[in-house]
mmCIF file of C-alpha atoms in Angstrom:
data_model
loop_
_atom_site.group_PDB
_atom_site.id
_atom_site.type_symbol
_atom_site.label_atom_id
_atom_site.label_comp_id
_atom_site.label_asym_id
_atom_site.label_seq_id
_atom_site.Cartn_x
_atom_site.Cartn_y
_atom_site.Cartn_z
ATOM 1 C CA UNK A 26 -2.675 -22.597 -5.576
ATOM 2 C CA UNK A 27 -0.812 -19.552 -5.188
ATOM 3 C CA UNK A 28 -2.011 -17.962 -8.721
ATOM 4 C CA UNK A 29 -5.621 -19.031 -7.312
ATOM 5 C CA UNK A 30 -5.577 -17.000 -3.937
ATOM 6 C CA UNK A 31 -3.604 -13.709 -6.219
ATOM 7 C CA UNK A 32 -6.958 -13.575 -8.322
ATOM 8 C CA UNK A 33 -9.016 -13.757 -5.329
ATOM 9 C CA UNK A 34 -7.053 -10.992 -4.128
ATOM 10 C CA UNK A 35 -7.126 -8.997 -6.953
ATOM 11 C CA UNK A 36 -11.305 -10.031 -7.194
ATOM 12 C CA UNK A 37 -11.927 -9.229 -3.482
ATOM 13 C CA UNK A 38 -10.073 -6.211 -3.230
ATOM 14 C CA UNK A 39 -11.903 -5.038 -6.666
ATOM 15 C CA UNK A 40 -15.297 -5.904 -5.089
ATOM 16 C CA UNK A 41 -14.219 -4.151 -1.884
ATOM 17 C CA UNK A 42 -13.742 -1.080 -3.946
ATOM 18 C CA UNK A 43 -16.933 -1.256 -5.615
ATOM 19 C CA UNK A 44 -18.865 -1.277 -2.344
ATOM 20 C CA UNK A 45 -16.667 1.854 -1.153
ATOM 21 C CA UNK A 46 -17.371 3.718 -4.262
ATOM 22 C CA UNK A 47 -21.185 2.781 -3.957
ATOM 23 C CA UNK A 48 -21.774 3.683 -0.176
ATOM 24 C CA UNK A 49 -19.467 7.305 -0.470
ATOM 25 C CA UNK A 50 -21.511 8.227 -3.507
ATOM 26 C CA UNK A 51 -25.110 7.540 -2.319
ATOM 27 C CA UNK A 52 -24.179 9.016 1.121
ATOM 28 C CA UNK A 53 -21.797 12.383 -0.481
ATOM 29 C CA UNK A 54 -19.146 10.614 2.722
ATOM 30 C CA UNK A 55 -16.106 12.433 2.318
ATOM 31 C CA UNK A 56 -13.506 12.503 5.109
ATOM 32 C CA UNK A 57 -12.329 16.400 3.524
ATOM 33 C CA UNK A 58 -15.545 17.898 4.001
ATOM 34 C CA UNK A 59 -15.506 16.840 7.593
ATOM 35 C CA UNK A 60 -12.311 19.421 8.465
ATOM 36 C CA UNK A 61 -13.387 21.334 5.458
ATOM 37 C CA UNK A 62 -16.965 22.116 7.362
ATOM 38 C CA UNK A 63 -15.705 22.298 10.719
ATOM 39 C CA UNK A 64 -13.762 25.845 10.080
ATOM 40 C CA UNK A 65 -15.763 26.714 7.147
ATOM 41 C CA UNK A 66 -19.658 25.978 8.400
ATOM 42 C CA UNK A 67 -18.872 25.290 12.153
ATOM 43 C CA UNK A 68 -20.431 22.384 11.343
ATOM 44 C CA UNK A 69 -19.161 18.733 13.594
ATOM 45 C CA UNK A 70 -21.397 16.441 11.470
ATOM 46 C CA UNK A 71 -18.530 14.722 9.497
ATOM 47 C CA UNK A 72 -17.108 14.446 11.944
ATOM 48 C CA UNK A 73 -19.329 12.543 14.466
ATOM 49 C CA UNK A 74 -19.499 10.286 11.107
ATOM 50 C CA UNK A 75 -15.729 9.801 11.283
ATOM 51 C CA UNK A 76 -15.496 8.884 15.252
ATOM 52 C CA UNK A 77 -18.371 6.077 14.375
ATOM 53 C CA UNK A 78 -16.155 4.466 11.380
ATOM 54 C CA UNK A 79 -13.448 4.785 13.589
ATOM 55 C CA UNK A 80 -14.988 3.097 16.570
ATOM 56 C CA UNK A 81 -16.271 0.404 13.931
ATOM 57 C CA UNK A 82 -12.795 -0.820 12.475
ATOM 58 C CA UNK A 83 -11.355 -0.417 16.527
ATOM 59 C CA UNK A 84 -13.558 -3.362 17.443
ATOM 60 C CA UNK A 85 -13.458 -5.272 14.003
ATOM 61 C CA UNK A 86 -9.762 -4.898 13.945
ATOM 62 C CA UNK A 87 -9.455 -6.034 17.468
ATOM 63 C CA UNK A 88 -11.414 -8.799 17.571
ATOM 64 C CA UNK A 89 -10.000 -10.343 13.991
ATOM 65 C CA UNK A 90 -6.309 -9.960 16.247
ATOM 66 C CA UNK A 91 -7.876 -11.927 18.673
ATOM 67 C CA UNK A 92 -9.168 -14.371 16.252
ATOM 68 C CA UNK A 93 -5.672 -14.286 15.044
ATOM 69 C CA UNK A 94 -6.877 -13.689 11.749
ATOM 70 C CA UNK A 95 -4.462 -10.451 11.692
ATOM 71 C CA UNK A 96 -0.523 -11.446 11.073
ATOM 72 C CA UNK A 97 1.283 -8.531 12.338
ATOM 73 C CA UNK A 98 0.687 -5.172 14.023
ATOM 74 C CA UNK A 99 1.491 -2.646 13.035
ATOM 75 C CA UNK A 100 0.022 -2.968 9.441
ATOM 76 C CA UNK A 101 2.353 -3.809 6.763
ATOM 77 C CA UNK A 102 3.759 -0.397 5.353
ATOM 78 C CA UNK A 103 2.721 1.291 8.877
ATOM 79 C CA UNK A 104 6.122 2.534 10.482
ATOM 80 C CA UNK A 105 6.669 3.862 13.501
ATOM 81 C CA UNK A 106 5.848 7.749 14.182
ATOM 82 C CA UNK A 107 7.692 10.521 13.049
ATOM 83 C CA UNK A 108 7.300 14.061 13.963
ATOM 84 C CA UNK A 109 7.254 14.423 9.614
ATOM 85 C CA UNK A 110 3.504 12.413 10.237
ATOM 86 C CA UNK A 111 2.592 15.461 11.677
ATOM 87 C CA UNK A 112 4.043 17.916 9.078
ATOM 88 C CA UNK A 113 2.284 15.121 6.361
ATOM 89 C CA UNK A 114 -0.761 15.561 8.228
ATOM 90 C CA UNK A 115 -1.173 19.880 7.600
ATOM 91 C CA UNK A 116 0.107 19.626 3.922
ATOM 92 C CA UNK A 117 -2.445 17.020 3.053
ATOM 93 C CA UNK A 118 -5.227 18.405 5.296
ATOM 94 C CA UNK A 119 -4.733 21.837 3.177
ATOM 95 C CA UNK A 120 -4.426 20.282 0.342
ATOM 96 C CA UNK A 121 -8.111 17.958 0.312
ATOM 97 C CA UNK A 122 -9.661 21.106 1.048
ATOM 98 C CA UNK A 123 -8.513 22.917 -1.734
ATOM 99 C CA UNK A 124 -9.100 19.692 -4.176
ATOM 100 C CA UNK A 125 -12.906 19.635 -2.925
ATOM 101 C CA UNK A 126 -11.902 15.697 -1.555
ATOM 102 C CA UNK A 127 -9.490 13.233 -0.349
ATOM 103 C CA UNK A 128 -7.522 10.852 -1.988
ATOM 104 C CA UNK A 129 -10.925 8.427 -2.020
ATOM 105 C CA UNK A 130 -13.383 11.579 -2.132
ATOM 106 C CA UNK A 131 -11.627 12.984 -5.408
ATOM 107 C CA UNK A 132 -11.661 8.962 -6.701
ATOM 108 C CA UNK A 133 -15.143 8.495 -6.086
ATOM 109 C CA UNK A 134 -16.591 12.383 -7.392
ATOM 110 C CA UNK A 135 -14.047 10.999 -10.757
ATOM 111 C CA UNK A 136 -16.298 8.170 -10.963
ATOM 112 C CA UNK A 137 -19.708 10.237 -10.677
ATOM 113 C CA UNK A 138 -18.762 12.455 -13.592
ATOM 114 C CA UNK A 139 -16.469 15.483 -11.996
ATOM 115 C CA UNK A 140 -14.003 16.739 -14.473
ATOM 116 C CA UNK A 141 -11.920 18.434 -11.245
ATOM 117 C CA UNK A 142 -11.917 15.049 -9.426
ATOM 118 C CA UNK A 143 -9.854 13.358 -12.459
ATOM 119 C CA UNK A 144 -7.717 16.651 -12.121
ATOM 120 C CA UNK A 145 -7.229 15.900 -8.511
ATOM 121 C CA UNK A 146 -6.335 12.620 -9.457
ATOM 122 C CA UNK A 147 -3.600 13.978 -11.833
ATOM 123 C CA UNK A 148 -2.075 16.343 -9.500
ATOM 124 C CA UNK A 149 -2.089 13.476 -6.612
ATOM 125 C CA UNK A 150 0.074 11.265 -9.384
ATOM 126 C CA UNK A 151 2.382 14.446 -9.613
ATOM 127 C CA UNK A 152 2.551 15.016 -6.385
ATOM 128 C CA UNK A 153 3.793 11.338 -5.590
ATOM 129 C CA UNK A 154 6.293 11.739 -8.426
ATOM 130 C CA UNK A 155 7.999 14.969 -7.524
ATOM 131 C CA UNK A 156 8.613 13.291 -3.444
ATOM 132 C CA UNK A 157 11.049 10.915 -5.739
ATOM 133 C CA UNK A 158 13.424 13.575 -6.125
ATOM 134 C CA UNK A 159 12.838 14.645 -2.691
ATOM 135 C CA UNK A 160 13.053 11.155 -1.085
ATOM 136 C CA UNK A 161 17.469 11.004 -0.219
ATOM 137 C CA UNK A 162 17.071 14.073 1.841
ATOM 138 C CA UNK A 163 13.369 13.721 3.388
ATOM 139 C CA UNK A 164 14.392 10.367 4.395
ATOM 140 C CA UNK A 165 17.424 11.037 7.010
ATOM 141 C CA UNK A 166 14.787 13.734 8.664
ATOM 142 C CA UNK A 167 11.968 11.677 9.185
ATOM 143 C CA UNK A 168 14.475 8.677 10.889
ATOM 144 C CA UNK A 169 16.194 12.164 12.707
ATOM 145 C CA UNK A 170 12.430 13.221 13.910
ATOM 146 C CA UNK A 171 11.394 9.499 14.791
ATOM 147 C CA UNK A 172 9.582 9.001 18.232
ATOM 148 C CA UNK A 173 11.896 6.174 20.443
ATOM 149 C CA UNK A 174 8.948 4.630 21.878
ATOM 150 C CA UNK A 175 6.924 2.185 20.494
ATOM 151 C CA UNK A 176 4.629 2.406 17.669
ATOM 152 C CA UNK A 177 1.182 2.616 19.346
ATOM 153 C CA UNK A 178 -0.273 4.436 22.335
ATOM 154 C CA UNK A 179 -0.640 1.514 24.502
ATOM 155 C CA UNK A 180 2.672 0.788 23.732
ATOM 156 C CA UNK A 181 4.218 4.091 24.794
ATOM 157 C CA UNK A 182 2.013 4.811 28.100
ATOM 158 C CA UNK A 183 2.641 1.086 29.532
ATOM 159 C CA UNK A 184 -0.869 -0.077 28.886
ATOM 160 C CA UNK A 185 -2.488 -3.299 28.122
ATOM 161 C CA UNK A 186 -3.456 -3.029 24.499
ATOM 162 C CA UNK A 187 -6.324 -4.943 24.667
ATOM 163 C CA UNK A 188 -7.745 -3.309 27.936
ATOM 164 C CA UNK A 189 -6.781 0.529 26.180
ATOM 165 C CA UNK A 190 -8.555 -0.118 23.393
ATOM 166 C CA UNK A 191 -11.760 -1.872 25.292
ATOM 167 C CA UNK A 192 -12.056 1.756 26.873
ATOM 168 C CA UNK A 193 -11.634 3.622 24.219
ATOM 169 C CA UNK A 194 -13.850 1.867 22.541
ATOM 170 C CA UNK A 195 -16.754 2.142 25.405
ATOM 171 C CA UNK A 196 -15.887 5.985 25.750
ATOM 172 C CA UNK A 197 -16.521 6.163 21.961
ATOM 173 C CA UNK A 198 -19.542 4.346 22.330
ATOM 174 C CA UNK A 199 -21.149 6.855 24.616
ATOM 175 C CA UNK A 200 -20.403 9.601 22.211
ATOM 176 C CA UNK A 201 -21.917 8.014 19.126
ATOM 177 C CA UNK A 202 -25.171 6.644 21.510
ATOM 178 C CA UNK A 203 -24.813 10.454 23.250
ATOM 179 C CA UNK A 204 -25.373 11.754 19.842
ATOM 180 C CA UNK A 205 -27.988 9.257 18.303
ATOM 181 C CA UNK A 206 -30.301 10.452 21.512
ATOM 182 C CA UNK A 207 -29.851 14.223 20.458
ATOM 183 C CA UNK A 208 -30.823 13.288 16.480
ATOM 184 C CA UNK A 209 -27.410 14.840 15.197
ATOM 185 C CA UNK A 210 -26.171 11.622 13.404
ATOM 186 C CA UNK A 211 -28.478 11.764 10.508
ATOM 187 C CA UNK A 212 -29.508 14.168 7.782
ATOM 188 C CA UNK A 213 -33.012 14.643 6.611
ATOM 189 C CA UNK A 214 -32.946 14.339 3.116
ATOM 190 C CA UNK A 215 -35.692 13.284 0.448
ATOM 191 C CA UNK A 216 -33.318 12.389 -2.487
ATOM 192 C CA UNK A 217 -33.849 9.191 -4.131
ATOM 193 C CA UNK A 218 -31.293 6.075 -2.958
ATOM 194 C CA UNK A 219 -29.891 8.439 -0.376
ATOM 195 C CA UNK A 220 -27.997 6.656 1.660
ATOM 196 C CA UNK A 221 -27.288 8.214 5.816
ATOM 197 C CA UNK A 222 -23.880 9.002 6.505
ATOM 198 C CA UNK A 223 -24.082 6.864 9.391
ATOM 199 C CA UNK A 224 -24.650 3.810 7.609
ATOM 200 C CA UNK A 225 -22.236 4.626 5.049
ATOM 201 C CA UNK A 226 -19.569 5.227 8.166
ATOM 202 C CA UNK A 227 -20.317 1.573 9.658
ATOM 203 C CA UNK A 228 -19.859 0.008 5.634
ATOM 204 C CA UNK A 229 -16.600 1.922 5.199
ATOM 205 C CA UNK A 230 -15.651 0.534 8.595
ATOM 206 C CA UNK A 231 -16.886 -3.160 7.960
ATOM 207 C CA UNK A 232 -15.075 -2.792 4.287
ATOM 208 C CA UNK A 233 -11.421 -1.907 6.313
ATOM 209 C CA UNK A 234 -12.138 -5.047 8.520
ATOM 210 C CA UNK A 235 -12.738 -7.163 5.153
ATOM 211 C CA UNK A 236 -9.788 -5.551 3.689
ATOM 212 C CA UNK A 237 -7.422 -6.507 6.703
ATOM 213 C CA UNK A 238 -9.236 -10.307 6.704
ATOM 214 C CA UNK A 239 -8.184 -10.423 2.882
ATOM 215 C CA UNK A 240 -5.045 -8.540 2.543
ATOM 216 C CA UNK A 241 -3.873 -7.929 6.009
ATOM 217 C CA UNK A 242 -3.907 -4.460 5.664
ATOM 218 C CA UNK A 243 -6.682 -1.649 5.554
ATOM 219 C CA UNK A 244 -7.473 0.473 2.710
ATOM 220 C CA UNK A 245 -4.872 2.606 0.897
ATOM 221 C CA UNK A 246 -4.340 4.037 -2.716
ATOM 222 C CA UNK A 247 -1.345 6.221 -2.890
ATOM 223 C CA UNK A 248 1.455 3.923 -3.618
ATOM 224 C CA UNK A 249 -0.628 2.832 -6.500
ATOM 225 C CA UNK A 250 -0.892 6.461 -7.117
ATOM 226 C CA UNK A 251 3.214 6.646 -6.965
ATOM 227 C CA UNK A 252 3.200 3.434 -9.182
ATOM 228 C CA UNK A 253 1.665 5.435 -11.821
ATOM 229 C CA UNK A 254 3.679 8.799 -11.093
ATOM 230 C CA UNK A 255 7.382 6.158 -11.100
ATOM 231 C CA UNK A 256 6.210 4.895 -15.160
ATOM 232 C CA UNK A 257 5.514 8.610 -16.336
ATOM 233 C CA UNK A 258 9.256 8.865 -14.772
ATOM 234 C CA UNK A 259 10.510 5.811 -16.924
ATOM 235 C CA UNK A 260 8.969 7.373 -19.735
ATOM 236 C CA UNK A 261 10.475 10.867 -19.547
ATOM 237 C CA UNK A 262 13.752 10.422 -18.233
ATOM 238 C CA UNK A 263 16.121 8.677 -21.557
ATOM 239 C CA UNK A 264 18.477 7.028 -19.279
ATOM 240 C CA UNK A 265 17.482 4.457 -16.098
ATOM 241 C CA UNK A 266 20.568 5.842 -14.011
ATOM 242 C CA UNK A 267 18.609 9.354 -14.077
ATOM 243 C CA UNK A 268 15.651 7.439 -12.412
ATOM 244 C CA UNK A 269 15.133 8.727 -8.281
ATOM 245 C CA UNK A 270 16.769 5.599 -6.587
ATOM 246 C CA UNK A 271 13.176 5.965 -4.725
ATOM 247 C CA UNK A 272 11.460 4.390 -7.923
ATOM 248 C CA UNK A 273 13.070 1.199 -7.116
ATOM 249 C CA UNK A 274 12.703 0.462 -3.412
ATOM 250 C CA UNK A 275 10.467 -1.682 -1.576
ATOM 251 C CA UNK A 276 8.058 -0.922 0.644
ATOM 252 C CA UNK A 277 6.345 -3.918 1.575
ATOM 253 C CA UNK A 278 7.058 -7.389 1.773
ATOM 254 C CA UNK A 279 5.063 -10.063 3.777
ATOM 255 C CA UNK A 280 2.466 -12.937 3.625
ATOM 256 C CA UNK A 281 -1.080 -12.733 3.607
ATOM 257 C CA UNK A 282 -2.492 -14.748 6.810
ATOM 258 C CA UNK A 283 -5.191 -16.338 4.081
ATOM 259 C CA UNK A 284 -3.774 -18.483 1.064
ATOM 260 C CA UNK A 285 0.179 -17.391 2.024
ATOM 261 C CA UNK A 286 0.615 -15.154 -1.074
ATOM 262 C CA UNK A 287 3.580 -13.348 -0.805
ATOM 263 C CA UNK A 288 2.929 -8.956 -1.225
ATOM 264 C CA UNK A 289 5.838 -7.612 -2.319
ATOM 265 C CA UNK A 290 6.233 -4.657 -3.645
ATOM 266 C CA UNK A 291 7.206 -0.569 -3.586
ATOM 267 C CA UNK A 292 6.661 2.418 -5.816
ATOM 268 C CA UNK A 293 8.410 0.542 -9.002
ATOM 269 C CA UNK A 294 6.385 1.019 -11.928
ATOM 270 C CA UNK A 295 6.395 -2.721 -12.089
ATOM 271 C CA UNK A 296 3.285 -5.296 -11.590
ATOM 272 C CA UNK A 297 3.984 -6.180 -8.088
ATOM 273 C CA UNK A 298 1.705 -7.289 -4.589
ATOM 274 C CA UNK A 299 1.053 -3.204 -4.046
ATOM 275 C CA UNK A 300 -0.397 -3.199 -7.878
ATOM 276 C CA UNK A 301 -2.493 -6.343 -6.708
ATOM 277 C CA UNK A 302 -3.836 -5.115 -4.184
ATOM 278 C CA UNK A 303 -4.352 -1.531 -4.948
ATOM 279 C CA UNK A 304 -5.546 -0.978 -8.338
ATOM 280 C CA UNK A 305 -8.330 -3.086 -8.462
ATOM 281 C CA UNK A 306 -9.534 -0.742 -5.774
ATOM 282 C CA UNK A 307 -8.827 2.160 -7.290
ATOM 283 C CA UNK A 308 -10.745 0.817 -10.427
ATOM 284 C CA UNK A 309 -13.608 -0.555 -7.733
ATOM 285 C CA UNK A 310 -14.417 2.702 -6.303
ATOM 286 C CA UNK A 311 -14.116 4.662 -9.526
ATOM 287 C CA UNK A 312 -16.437 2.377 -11.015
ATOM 288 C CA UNK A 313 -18.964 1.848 -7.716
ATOM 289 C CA UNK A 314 -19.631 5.445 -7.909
ATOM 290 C CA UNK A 315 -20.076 5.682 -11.344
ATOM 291 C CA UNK A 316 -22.426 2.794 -11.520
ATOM 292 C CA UNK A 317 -24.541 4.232 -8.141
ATOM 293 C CA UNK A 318 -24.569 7.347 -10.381
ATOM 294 C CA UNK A 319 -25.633 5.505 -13.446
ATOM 295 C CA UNK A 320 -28.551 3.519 -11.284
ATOM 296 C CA UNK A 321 -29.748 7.221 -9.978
ATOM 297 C CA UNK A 322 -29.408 8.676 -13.721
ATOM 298 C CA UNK A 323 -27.626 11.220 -12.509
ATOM 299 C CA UNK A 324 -24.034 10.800 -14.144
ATOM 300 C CA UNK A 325 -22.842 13.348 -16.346
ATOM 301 C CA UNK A 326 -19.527 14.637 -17.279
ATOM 302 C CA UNK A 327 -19.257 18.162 -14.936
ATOM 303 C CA UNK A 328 -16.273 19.845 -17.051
ATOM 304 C CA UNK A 329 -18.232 23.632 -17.679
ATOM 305 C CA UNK A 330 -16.733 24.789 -14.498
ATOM 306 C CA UNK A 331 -14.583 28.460 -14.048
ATOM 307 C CA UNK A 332 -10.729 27.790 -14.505
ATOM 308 C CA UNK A 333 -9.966 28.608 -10.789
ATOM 309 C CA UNK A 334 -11.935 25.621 -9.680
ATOM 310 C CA UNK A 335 -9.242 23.746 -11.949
ATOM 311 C CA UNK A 336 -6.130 25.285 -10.471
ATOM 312 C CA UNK A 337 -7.423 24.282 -6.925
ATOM 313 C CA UNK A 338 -7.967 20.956 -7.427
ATOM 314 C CA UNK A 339 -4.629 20.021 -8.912
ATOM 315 C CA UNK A 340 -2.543 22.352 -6.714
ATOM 316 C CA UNK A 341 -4.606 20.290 -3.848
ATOM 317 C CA UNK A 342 -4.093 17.167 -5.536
ATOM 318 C CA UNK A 343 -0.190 17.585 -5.794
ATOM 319 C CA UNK A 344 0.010 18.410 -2.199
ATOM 320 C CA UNK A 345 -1.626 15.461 -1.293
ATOM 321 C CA UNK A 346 -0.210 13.137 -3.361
ATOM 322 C CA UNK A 347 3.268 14.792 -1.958
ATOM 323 C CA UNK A 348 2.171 14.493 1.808
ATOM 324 C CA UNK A 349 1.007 10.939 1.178
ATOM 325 C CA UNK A 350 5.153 10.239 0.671
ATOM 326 C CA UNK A 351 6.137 12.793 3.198
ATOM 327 C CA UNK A 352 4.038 10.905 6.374
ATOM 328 C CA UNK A 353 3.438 8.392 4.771
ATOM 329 C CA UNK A 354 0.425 7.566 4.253
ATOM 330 C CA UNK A 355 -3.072 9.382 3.269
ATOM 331 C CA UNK A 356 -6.313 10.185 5.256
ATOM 332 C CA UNK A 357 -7.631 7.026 4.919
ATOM 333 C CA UNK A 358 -4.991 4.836 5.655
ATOM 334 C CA UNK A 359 -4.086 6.925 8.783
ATOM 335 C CA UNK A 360 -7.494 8.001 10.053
ATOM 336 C CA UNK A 361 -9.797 4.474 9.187
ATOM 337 C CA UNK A 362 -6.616 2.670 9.640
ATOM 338 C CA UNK A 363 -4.184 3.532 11.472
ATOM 339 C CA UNK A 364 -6.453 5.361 14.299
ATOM 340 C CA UNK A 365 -8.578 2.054 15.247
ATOM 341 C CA UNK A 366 -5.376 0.547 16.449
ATOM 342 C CA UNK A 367 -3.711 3.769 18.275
ATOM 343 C CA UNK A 368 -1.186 4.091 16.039
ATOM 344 C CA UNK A 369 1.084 7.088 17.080
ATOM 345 C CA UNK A 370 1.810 8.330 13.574
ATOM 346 C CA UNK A 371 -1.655 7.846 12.768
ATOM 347 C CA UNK A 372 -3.034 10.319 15.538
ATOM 348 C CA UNK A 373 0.406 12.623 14.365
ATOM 349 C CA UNK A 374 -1.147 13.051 10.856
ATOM 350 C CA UNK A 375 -4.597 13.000 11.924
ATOM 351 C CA UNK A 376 -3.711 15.850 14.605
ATOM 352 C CA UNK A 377 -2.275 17.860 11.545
ATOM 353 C CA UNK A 378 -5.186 17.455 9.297
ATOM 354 C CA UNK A 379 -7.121 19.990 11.484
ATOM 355 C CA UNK A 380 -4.574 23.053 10.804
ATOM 356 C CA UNK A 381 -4.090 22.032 7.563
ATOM 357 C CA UNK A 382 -7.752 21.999 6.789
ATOM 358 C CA UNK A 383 -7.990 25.262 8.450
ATOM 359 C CA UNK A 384 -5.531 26.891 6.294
ATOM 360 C CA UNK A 385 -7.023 25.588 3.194
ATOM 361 C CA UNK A 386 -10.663 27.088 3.989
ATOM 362 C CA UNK A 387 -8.641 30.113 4.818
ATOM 363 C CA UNK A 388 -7.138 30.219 0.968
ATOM 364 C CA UNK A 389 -10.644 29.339 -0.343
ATOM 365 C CA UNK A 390 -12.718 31.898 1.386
ATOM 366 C CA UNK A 391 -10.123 34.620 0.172
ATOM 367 C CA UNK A 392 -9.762 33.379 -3.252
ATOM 368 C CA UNK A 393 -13.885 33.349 -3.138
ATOM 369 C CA UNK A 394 -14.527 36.954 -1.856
#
């Protein structure tokens, strides 16, 4: 029974992936070019996007808790908030910028055909591996920079969580209706199967709520990406003892609410309930955009591109495959995630994404003039 509900797991969460990678590519929905276009184009529409995914997984989230279809809060693999959130938060804000996406964005632009996407890719594996050297000293400060209160916002201002998140929910609501009345949530566009960013904001919110039903967590790649990053170790280092002690922790360890399997796992670069889980998405939404792109006839391999474009996208992808340890965490895990349920270090890393994102359109507009 057990080996049954593992390959559902591993089917569902590789069907989940495939719908991701579908909706980003036919929409061009990347959370980067939301702070990427705010400093560089003054432009809010990504974001308005972002506060209506948000708002989606707040009220699917809540109401599968009050199903009791969730088993814990926080999220497995969700710890409590650390001022190092925040420092997370700028590092990997600068660095999606400078990669052209996010940890999803680069996945899905991979899968379409972009030869700088895979490079982001690689440099998001590096990233994760370098933080395993890193890890015994990083470690101490983000327990020293902790936050004492509890883990959500409710939590910490003496609120009802239910009752907090019913109004921010209804104050969210305005917004999104505010801005349907003005005709600023949708694009005019004349491009075959071109799907609205809207729509593609309510799918990425109803695939986090599937994703919690199924795993009991929302959607995240990096320690997947760190999986990969810990075997490149194994294979470089001669002896085990020289291994980061990192490479051998756990992370995660808990039941699923449906079928009982037991996830267990950390950044080992052994088959665990993280490699479950995680890869078939990462193989889903490489392979939903590439088959969107194949249904459009528009995938080709993009690799005739000027050398610079090359350096940025790795030098972003190792910084945000390196913030992804320092938070922990990445955009989407924090932002689709973590924000829905007020989690402090959520709105931490999501506060720092904004500088971070400023500084990288700051390095790309010199590097461009």
């Amino acid at each position: 029974m057990a080996e049954s509900w593992e390959i559902i797991l591993f089917c569902g969460t590789l069907v989940l992936g495939l719908m991701g990678g579908w909706v980003m590519h036919r929409s061009d929905f990347c959370l980067a070019s939301a702070f990427r276009d705010l400093f560089l184009f003054r432009s809010f529409f990504m974001l308005r996007q972002i506060v209506l995914a948000v708002l989606a997984g707040m009220v699917l989230f809540e109401a599968l808790r009050l199903c009791g279809l969730v088993a814990e809060l926080p999220f497995p693999m969700m710890g409590p908030a650390s001022w190092t959130h925040l420092l997370g938060g700028v590092l990997f804000g600068c660095g999606m910028v400078l990669a052209g996406g996010c940890v999803f964005g680069t996945l899905y632009k991979a899968g379409s055909g972009s030869a700088t996407g895979l490079t982001a890719i690689g440099g998001i594996v590096l990233g994760c591996l370098v933080y395993g050297w890193i890890h015994p000293w990083w470690q101490p400060l983000r327990e020293r920079l902790g936050w004492t209160v509890p883990w959500d916002l409710p939590g910490a201002l003496g609120g009802t969580p239910l009752l907090f998140k019913a109004v921010s929910a209804v104050l969210l609501l305005a917004m999104v209706f505010y801005w349907f009345q003005r005709g600023i949530m949708q694009r005019e566009a004349h491009a075959q199967g071109y799907l609205q960013p809207w729509h593609a904001a309510l799918a990425l919110g109803a695939i986090g709520a599937l994703s919690v039903l199924l795993v009991g967590m929302p959607l995240g790649l990096t320690t997947a990406y760190t999986k990969v990053g810990a075997w490149l170790v194994t294979l470089a280092v001669p002896h085990p003892a020289q291994v980061p002690a990192y490479f051998s922790t756990v992370a995660m360890d808990y039941r699923t609410l449906l079928g009982g399997v037991p996830l267990t796992g950390g950044p080992t670069p052994h088959w665990d309930g993280i490699s479950l889980v995680q890869y078939p998405l990462i193989l889903g939404v490489f392979f939903g955009s590439a088959l969107s792109a194949r249904r459009l006839g528009e995938w080709h391999f993009r690799w005739r591109l000027p050398s610079n474009q090359y350096l940025l996208a790795l030098t972003g992808g190792v910084m945000m495959g390196l913030a992804s340890r320092l938070a922990p965490g990445c955009n989407v895990w924090h932002v689709l995630g973590g924000l829905p349920i007020l989690a402090i270090g959520s709105i931490l890393f999501t506060l720092g994404l904004f500088p971070g994102a400023w500084l990288g359109t700051r390095v790309i507009t010199r590097l461009l003039a």
